[in-house]
Coordinates of C-alpha atoms in Angstrom, one line a residue:
M1 CA 28.0 24.8 -8.7
R2 CA 30.5 26.3 -11.1
Y3 CA 29.1 24.3 -14.0
K4 CA 25.5 25.2 -13.0
I5 CA 26.4 28.9 -13.0
L6 CA 28.1 28.6 -16.4
G7 CA 25.1 26.7 -17.7
A8 CA 22.7 29.4 -16.5
F9 CA 24.8 32.1 -18.2
A10 CA 24.8 30.1 -21.4
A11 CA 21.1 29.7 -21.3
L12 CA 20.7 33.5 -20.6
A13 CA 23.0 34.3 -23.5
A14 CA 21.0 32.1 -25.8
I15 CA 17.8 33.8 -24.9
T16 CA 19.3 37.2 -25.3
A17 CA 20.8 36.3 -28.6
C18 CA 17.3 35.3 -29.8
G19 CA 16.0 38.7 -28.6
D20 CA 13.4 37.0 -26.4
L21 CA 14.5 37.8 -22.9
T22 CA 11.0 39.0 -21.8
S23 CA 9.4 35.7 -22.7
I24 CA 10.6 34.2 -19.5
N25 CA 8.0 36.3 -17.7
E26 CA 5.1 35.2 -19.9
N27 CA 2.6 32.6 -18.7
P28 CA 2.2 30.2 -21.7
N29 CA -1.1 29.0 -20.2
G30 CA -2.5 32.5 -19.6
P31 CA -4.4 34.8 -22.0
G32 CA -2.3 37.4 -23.8
D33 CA -5.2 39.9 -24.0
V34 CA -8.6 40.1 -22.3
P35 CA -11.6 41.8 -24.0
P36 CA -14.0 43.9 -22.0
P37 CA -16.7 41.2 -21.7
S38 CA -14.1 39.2 -19.7
I39 CA -13.1 42.3 -17.7
L40 CA -16.6 43.5 -16.7
P41 CA -17.4 40.7 -14.2
S42 CA -14.4 41.6 -12.1
V43 CA -15.2 45.3 -12.2
I44 CA -18.8 44.7 -11.1
Q45 CA -17.9 42.2 -8.3
T46 CA -15.0 44.3 -7.0
L47 CA -17.0 47.5 -7.0
V48 CA -20.1 46.0 -5.3
S49 CA -18.0 44.2 -2.7
G50 CA -15.8 47.2 -2.0
V51 CA -18.6 49.7 -1.7
N52 CA -21.3 47.6 0.0
G53 CA -19.6 44.5 1.3
V54 CA -18.3 43.7 4.8
N55 CA -14.8 45.3 5.2
S56 CA -16.0 48.0 3.0
L57 CA -17.2 51.6 2.6
N58 CA -20.6 50.4 3.9
I59 CA -20.3 48.1 6.9
R60 CA -17.0 49.5 8.2
G61 CA -17.5 53.1 7.0
G62 CA -20.4 55.1 5.8
G63 CA -23.2 52.7 6.9
L64 CA -21.7 52.5 10.4
W65 CA -21.4 56.2 10.7
V66 CA -25.0 56.9 9.7
Q67 CA -25.8 54.4 12.4
Y68 CA -27.5 51.5 10.4
Y69 CA -25.1 49.1 12.2
S70 CA -23.0 48.9 15.3
E71 CA -19.7 47.1 15.8
I72 CA -20.3 44.5 18.5
Q73 CA -16.6 43.8 18.8
Y74 CA -13.4 45.5 17.5
R75 CA -15.2 48.8 17.8
D76 CA -12.5 51.2 16.5
E77 CA -14.4 52.5 13.5
D78 CA -17.6 52.9 15.6
K79 CA -15.6 55.3 17.8
Y80 CA -14.3 57.1 14.6
I81 CA -10.8 55.6 15.0
V82 CA -10.1 55.3 11.2
R83 CA -7.0 53.6 9.9
S84 CA -5.7 54.2 6.4
G85 CA -7.1 51.6 4.0
T86 CA -9.4 49.8 6.5
S87 CA -12.5 50.8 4.6
G88 CA -11.2 50.1 1.1
G89 CA -11.6 53.5 -0.6
W90 CA -8.1 53.9 -2.0
G91 CA -7.9 50.2 -2.9
L92 CA -10.5 50.9 -5.7
Y93 CA -7.7 52.4 -7.8
N94 CA -6.1 49.0 -8.3
G95 CA -9.3 47.1 -8.9
A96 CA -12.5 48.5 -10.4
A97 CA -11.2 51.9 -11.5
E98 CA -8.1 50.5 -13.3
D99 CA -10.1 47.7 -15.0
A100 CA -12.8 50.1 -16.1
Q101 CA -10.2 52.3 -17.7
R102 CA -8.9 49.3 -19.6
M103 CA -12.5 48.7 -20.9
I104 CA -12.6 52.3 -22.2
E105 CA -9.3 52.0 -23.9
K106 CA -10.0 48.7 -25.5
G107 CA -13.4 49.9 -26.6
V108 CA -11.9 53.0 -28.3
T109 CA -9.2 50.9 -30.0
A110 CA -11.6 48.2 -31.2
N111 CA -14.2 50.8 -32.4
A112 CA -16.6 49.2 -30.0
P113 CA -18.5 52.1 -28.4
N114 CA -20.6 49.9 -26.1
W115 CA -17.4 48.6 -24.5
A116 CA -16.2 52.1 -23.9
A117 CA -19.6 53.3 -22.7
V118 CA -19.9 50.6 -20.0
G119 CA -16.3 51.2 -19.0
R120 CA -17.1 55.0 -18.6
I121 CA -20.1 54.3 -16.5
M122 CA -18.3 51.9 -14.2
K123 CA -15.3 54.3 -13.9
S124 CA -17.6 57.2 -13.2
Y125 CA -19.4 55.2 -10.4
T126 CA -16.1 54.2 -8.9
F127 CA -14.6 57.6 -8.9
S128 CA -17.8 59.2 -7.6
V129 CA -17.6 56.9 -4.6
M130 CA -13.9 57.6 -4.1
T131 CA -14.1 61.4 -4.4
D132 CA -17.1 61.5 -2.1
A133 CA -15.1 59.6 0.4
M134 CA -11.8 61.4 0.3
G135 CA -12.1 64.7 -1.7
D136 CA -9.4 65.7 -4.3
L137 CA -7.8 62.7 -6.0
P138 CA -5.3 61.8 -8.7
Y139 CA -7.7 61.5 -11.6
S140 CA -6.6 63.0 -14.9
Q141 CA -3.0 61.7 -14.4
A142 CA -4.1 58.3 -12.9
F143 CA -3.3 55.0 -14.7
K144 CA -0.3 56.6 -16.5
G145 CA 2.4 54.8 -14.5
D146 CA 4.5 54.4 -17.7
T147 CA 4.8 58.2 -18.0
V148 CA 3.6 59.8 -14.7
L149 CA 5.1 58.5 -11.6
H150 CA 3.8 61.2 -9.3
P151 CA 0.3 62.1 -10.4
A152 CA -1.1 65.5 -9.4
Y153 CA -4.4 65.7 -7.5
D154 CA -7.5 67.0 -9.3
T155 CA -10.0 69.0 -7.4
Q156 CA -13.3 67.4 -6.5
K157 CA -15.1 70.0 -8.6
S158 CA -13.0 69.1 -11.7
I159 CA -13.6 65.4 -11.1
Y160 CA -17.3 66.0 -10.9
D161 CA -17.2 67.9 -14.1
S162 CA -15.4 65.0 -15.8
L163 CA -17.9 62.5 -14.4
F164 CA -20.8 64.4 -15.8
A165 CA -19.1 64.6 -19.2
N166 CA -18.3 60.9 -19.2
L167 CA -21.8 59.8 -18.2
T168 CA -23.3 62.1 -20.9
L169 CA -20.9 60.6 -23.5
A170 CA -21.6 57.0 -22.3
S171 CA -25.4 57.5 -22.6
S172 CA -25.1 59.0 -26.1
E173 CA -22.6 56.5 -27.5
I174 CA -24.4 53.3 -26.6
D175 CA -25.3 51.6 -29.8
L176 CA -28.4 49.4 -29.8
G177 CA -28.0 48.3 -33.4
A178 CA -28.1 44.6 -34.1
A179 CA -24.6 44.5 -35.5
A180 CA -23.1 46.5 -32.6
V181 CA -20.5 44.8 -30.4
G182 CA -21.8 44.4 -26.9
F183 CA -21.7 42.0 -23.9
P184 CA -23.0 38.6 -24.9
T185 CA -21.3 37.3 -21.8
G186 CA -19.8 38.8 -18.7
D187 CA -22.6 41.3 -17.8
L188 CA -23.5 40.2 -14.3
M189 CA -25.7 43.3 -13.8
Y190 CA -27.9 43.6 -16.9
G191 CA -27.3 40.5 -18.9
G192 CA -26.1 42.5 -21.9
N193 CA -29.1 44.8 -22.0
L194 CA -27.6 48.1 -23.1
T195 CA -30.8 50.1 -22.8
K196 CA -30.6 49.5 -19.1
W197 CA -26.9 50.5 -19.0
G198 CA -28.0 53.8 -20.6
R199 CA -30.6 54.3 -17.9
F200 CA -28.0 53.5 -15.3
A201 CA -25.7 56.2 -16.7
N202 CA -28.5 58.8 -16.6
S203 CA -29.6 57.8 -13.1
L204 CA -26.0 58.1 -11.8
R205 CA -25.8 61.5 -13.5
L206 CA -29.0 62.5 -11.6
R207 CA -27.5 61.3 -8.3
L208 CA -24.3 63.3 -8.8
A209 CA -26.2 66.3 -9.8
M210 CA -28.3 66.3 -6.6
H211 CA -25.0 65.9 -4.6
L212 CA -24.2 69.5 -5.6
T213 CA -27.3 71.3 -4.3
Q214 CA -25.4 73.0 -1.5
V215 CA -22.3 74.0 -3.4
D216 CA -23.4 74.6 -7.0
P217 CA -27.2 74.7 -7.4
A218 CA -27.1 76.0 -11.0
K219 CA -24.9 73.0 -12.1
A220 CA -27.1 70.7 -10.0
Q221 CA -30.2 71.9 -11.8
S222 CA -28.9 71.7 -15.3
E223 CA -27.4 68.3 -14.9
A224 CA -30.5 66.9 -13.1
A225 CA -32.8 68.1 -15.8
A226 CA -30.6 66.8 -18.5
A227 CA -30.3 63.4 -16.8
V228 CA -34.1 63.0 -16.4
T229 CA -34.7 64.1 -20.0
A230 CA -32.2 61.5 -21.2
G231 CA -34.1 58.7 -19.4
V232 CA -33.6 57.4 -15.8
F233 CA -34.8 54.2 -14.1
G234 CA -38.4 53.4 -14.6
S235 CA -39.0 50.4 -12.3
N236 CA -37.2 48.1 -9.9
T237 CA -36.2 45.9 -12.9
D238 CA -33.7 48.7 -13.8
N239 CA -31.9 48.5 -10.5
A240 CA -28.1 48.4 -10.7
Q241 CA -27.4 45.3 -8.6
L242 CA -25.3 42.2 -8.5
M243 CA -27.3 39.0 -8.0
Y244 CA -25.1 36.7 -6.0
L245 CA -25.2 32.9 -6.3
S246 CA -26.0 30.2 -3.7
S247 CA -22.6 28.6 -4.2
S248 CA -19.1 29.6 -3.3
P249 CA -17.1 31.7 -4.3
N250 CA -19.9 33.9 -5.6
R251 CA -22.1 34.2 -2.4
N252 CA -23.3 37.5 -0.9
P253 CA -20.4 38.9 1.3
I254 CA -22.7 39.6 4.3
Y255 CA -23.8 35.9 4.2
N256 CA -20.2 34.8 3.8
D257 CA -18.9 36.8 6.7
A258 CA -21.7 35.5 9.0
Q259 CA -20.6 31.9 8.4
G260 CA -17.5 32.4 10.6
R261 CA -17.7 35.8 12.2
D262 CA -20.0 37.9 14.3
D263 CA -18.7 41.5 14.3
Y264 CA -21.7 43.6 13.4
G265 CA -25.2 44.1 14.9
M266 CA -27.9 46.6 14.3
S267 CA -27.7 50.2 15.6
K268 CA -30.1 51.3 18.3
T269 CA -30.6 54.6 16.3
F270 CA -31.9 52.8 13.2
V271 CA -33.9 50.1 15.0
D272 CA -35.6 52.6 17.3
S273 CA -36.4 54.9 14.4
L274 CA -38.0 52.2 12.3
L275 CA -39.9 50.9 15.4
S276 CA -41.2 54.4 16.1
W277 CA -42.4 54.8 12.5
N278 CA -43.9 51.3 12.3
D279 CA -41.8 50.7 9.3
P280 CA -42.7 47.4 7.6
R281 CA -39.1 47.0 6.3
L282 CA -37.8 46.4 9.8
P283 CA -38.3 42.6 9.7
V284 CA -36.3 42.6 6.5
F285 CA -33.5 44.9 7.7
A286 CA -33.1 43.3 11.1
Q287 CA -33.6 40.0 12.9
L288 CA -35.3 39.5 16.3
N289 CA -32.8 39.1 19.1
K290 CA -32.1 35.7 20.7
D291 CA -33.9 36.1 24.0
T292 CA -34.2 32.6 25.5
I293 CA -37.9 33.3 26.2
V294 CA -39.3 33.3 22.6
A295 CA -42.2 35.6 23.6
N296 CA -39.7 38.2 24.7
R297 CA -37.8 38.3 21.4
R298 CA -37.8 41.8 19.9
Y299 CA -35.8 44.1 17.6
Q300 CA -33.1 45.8 19.6
G301 CA -30.0 47.7 18.5
L302 CA -26.8 48.5 20.3
P303 CA -25.8 52.2 20.8
N304 CA -22.9 53.2 18.6
G305 CA -19.6 54.4 19.8
L306 CA -19.0 52.2 22.9
N307 CA -15.9 50.5 24.1
D308 CA -15.6 46.7 23.8
G309 CA -17.7 45.0 26.4
E310 CA -19.9 48.0 27.1
G311 CA -23.7 48.1 26.6
T312 CA -26.4 45.5 26.5
S313 CA -25.3 41.9 26.3
L314 CA -24.7 41.0 22.7
F315 CA -27.1 38.1 23.1
Y316 CA -29.9 40.7 23.0
I317 CA -28.8 42.7 20.0
S318 CA -30.5 42.2 16.7
R319 CA -28.3 41.1 13.8
I320 CA -28.5 42.3 10.1
G321 CA -31.6 40.9 8.5
A322 CA -31.8 37.3 7.2
F323 CA -32.4 38.8 3.7
W324 CA -28.6 39.2 3.6
R325 CA -27.1 37.4 6.6
Q326 CA -28.8 34.1 5.9
T327 CA -29.3 34.3 2.2
A328 CA -26.3 33.4 0.0
A329 CA -27.9 34.6 -3.2
A330 CA -29.1 38.0 -1.9
P331 CA -28.5 40.9 -4.2
M332 CA -26.4 44.0 -3.4
H333 CA -27.3 47.3 -4.9
L334 CA -25.3 50.2 -6.5
L335 CA -28.3 52.3 -7.4
T336 CA -32.0 51.7 -7.2
Y337 CA -35.3 52.9 -8.7
S338 CA -36.4 54.0 -5.2
E339 CA -33.4 56.3 -4.9
V340 CA -34.0 57.7 -8.3
L341 CA -37.6 58.6 -7.4
F342 CA -36.4 60.3 -4.2
L343 CA -33.9 62.3 -6.3
E344 CA -36.7 63.3 -8.7
A345 CA -38.9 64.2 -5.8
E346 CA -36.3 66.6 -4.5
A347 CA -35.6 68.0 -8.0
A348 CA -39.3 68.5 -8.5
E349 CA -39.7 70.2 -5.1
R350 CA -36.9 72.6 -6.1
G351 CA -38.7 73.3 -9.4
W352 CA -35.9 71.8 -11.5
I353 CA -37.9 69.2 -13.3
G354 CA -41.6 68.7 -14.1
G355 CA -43.9 66.4 -12.2
S356 CA -45.3 66.2 -8.7
A357 CA -42.8 66.0 -5.8
A358 CA -45.5 64.3 -3.7
T359 CA -46.1 61.6 -6.4
F360 CA -42.4 60.9 -6.8
Y361 CA -42.0 60.7 -3.0
N362 CA -44.9 58.3 -2.4
N363 CA -43.8 56.2 -5.3
A364 CA -40.2 56.1 -4.0
I365 CA -41.4 54.7 -0.6
Q366 CA -43.5 52.1 -2.3
A367 CA -40.7 51.1 -4.7
S368 CA -38.5 50.6 -1.7
F369 CA -41.1 48.3 -0.1
A370 CA -41.5 46.4 -3.4
Q371 CA -37.8 46.0 -3.7
Y372 CA -37.9 43.8 -0.5
G373 CA -41.1 42.0 -1.4
I374 CA -43.3 43.9 1.0
T375 CA -46.8 43.8 -0.6
N376 CA -49.1 44.1 2.5
A377 CA -51.5 46.8 1.2
A378 CA -52.9 47.6 4.6
A379 CA -49.4 48.1 6.1
I380 CA -48.2 50.2 3.2
S381 CA -51.3 52.4 3.3
A382 CA -51.0 52.9 7.1
Y383 CA -47.4 53.9 6.7
L384 CA -48.1 56.4 4.0
A385 CA -51.0 57.8 6.0
D386 CA -48.9 58.5 9.1
P387 CA -48.8 62.3 9.5
R388 CA -45.0 62.2 9.7
V389 CA -44.9 60.5 6.3
A390 CA -47.6 62.2 4.4
Y391 CA -45.9 64.7 2.1
A392 CA -45.9 68.3 3.3
G393 CA -44.0 70.0 0.6
G394 CA -41.6 73.0 0.9
A395 CA -38.7 72.8 3.3
A396 CA -40.6 70.2 5.4
G397 CA -41.0 68.1 2.3
L398 CA -37.2 68.2 1.6
T399 CA -36.7 67.0 5.2
Q400 CA -39.1 64.2 4.7
I401 CA -37.4 63.2 1.4
A402 CA -34.0 63.1 3.2
Y403 CA -35.3 61.0 6.1
Q404 CA -37.1 58.5 3.9
K405 CA -34.0 58.2 1.7
W406 CA -31.9 57.4 4.8
A407 CA -34.4 54.7 5.8
S408 CA -34.4 53.2 2.2
L409 CA -30.7 53.2 1.6
F410 CA -30.0 50.6 4.3
M411 CA -27.1 48.4 3.1
Q412 CA -26.0 51.2 0.8
G413 CA -24.1 53.0 3.5
M414 CA -21.7 54.9 1.3
E415 CA -24.4 56.8 -0.5
S416 CA -26.4 57.3 2.7
W417 CA -23.3 58.8 4.3
T418 CA -22.9 61.1 1.4
E419 CA -26.5 62.2 1.7
V420 CA -26.4 62.7 5.4
R421 CA -23.3 64.9 5.0
R422 CA -25.1 66.9 2.3
T423 CA -28.5 67.3 4.0
G424 CA -27.7 66.9 7.7
I425 CA -30.7 64.5 8.0
P426 CA -31.0 62.7 10.2
A427 CA -28.8 64.4 12.8
I428 CA -26.2 61.9 13.8
V429 CA -25.1 61.9 17.5
P430 CA -21.7 60.3 18.1
G431 CA -21.4 57.6 20.7
P432 CA -20.0 58.4 24.1
R433 CA -16.5 57.0 23.4
A434 CA -16.1 58.7 20.0
V435 CA -12.7 60.4 19.6
I436 CA -14.1 63.3 17.6
A437 CA -17.2 65.5 18.3
S438 CA -19.1 64.8 15.1
M439 CA -19.5 62.1 12.4
P440 CA -16.5 61.7 10.1
E441 CA -16.6 63.9 7.1
R442 CA -14.1 61.9 5.0
L443 CA -11.8 58.9 4.8
P444 CA -8.0 59.4 5.0
Y445 CA -5.7 59.2 2.1
D446 CA -3.6 56.1 1.8
D447 CA -0.5 56.2 4.0
N448 CA 1.7 55.2 1.1
E449 CA 0.9 58.6 -0.6
S450 CA 3.1 60.4 2.0
V451 CA 6.0 58.3 0.8
L452 CA 5.4 57.8 -2.9
N453 CA 3.6 61.1 -3.8
K454 CA 4.3 63.5 -1.0
T455 CA 4.6 66.7 -2.9
N456 CA 1.3 66.3 -4.6
L457 CA -0.4 65.0 -1.5
D458 CA 0.8 68.0 0.6
A459 CA -0.5 70.3 -2.1
A460 CA -3.9 68.6 -2.1
V461 CA -4.1 68.7 1.7
A462 CA -3.3 72.4 1.8
A463 CA -5.7 73.3 -0.9
Q464 CA -8.6 71.6 0.9
G465 CA -7.7 73.0 4.3
F466 CA -7.1 69.6 5.9
S467 CA -4.7 69.4 8.9
A468 CA -3.2 66.3 7.3
G469 CA -4.0 63.6 4.8
N470 CA -5.6 61.6 7.6
D471 CA -7.8 64.5 8.8
I472 CA -11.4 63.1 8.9
T473 CA -13.1 66.2 10.4
K474 CA -13.0 68.7 7.5
P475 CA -16.1 68.7 5.3
L476 CA -15.5 68.1 1.5
W477 CA -16.3 70.5 -1.3
F478 CA -19.6 68.9 -2.3
T479 CA -21.2 69.6 1.1
G480 CA -20.9 73.4 0.7
R481 CA -19.3 73.5 4.1
Q482 CA -15.6 73.4 3.3

């Protein structure tokens, strides 16, 4: 042992003498540097999975709380028992947000504006989700661990201002020239089509603008008008989506989860609503239950907010539609043409942009149908002719837009949760075992913040009027109800 110790010291001394001590931590088989085309796939996959996957802001958070789904076992979140980190909001710091920041920095250093532009778009999307989930966040001092160990929290308002600025810059700096450096590989969303990335930036800017209708209508109006002028989505081919593959490990996460687990069914609220409206998307969004008498099979949801074992036998509860649950290659969306049309419909109704609100609204509904391959002209015409659907305009029109957006944002639960908190439509009634009296208004901050960044956390909590970092009852700034 003595000789082994002496030998180790000798080896260490030799390395030190050569000035190469850090080389022992380098992987000789790993890349020393990774360019943005190699970073982008991870950003897209991490973001889509974190926002709209299974243990995500969608299924275990926002989508559950706007009552698209119900937990059929392990029902804590359905009763608003929310644990730090269970829905993945804070975890986006160490994944999509950090990698998007790397893309920006590498694009600036390499004088490759397209790399920086796409990085800005993905960073903006990621932080928009995070701030809409939690409120004030470390933002301007984030990702500076070499110099800032305890980052201060930026207000949600200042974060929004920065997101608008970054999306505007990203849209303007995209270079479509033949010699411009782009994404010949790695772009899982648009295949290197930078024109579509520009439309994504502008469409996201429009979404964020309309989030502010209740708290800063002047800002909402100016940003919405500018976004539409710059050019937003023009068809379903522009949808920001990840097309999964049929083979592992790149299969749709809803499909993957269903191969070995059965934790989520359809909410009675959503199923009953679509049944009442004769919505042709119901067979896409949900499956018939498994009644042993085939003729009796029907669409049936489970009421939200029950204890384990309560309610209808799980045998009779519809599961999430085969479009996702039985299709490995099903896409997952970040932002769609249908949503953009609904946003334009609202902006037009408010007089902020030109065009007919009714036309935008009707086209939005039809775009949602087309997104899921629904082409039955008779069924579509009947739906649009329903007096509850036919656009009324004014305040009633804004209510119709909000309801139809809720129906169309299925499987995009985070954005739906944001919209329901903003508009109050539909009115969400908590389940009988819910531990708070209304739908959660936010996700808690990560528990580690109270240990690693307590001073700044406490300041942010006090500034927003929360009772604690894990307070989920206090509305956020963007709702205008804080």
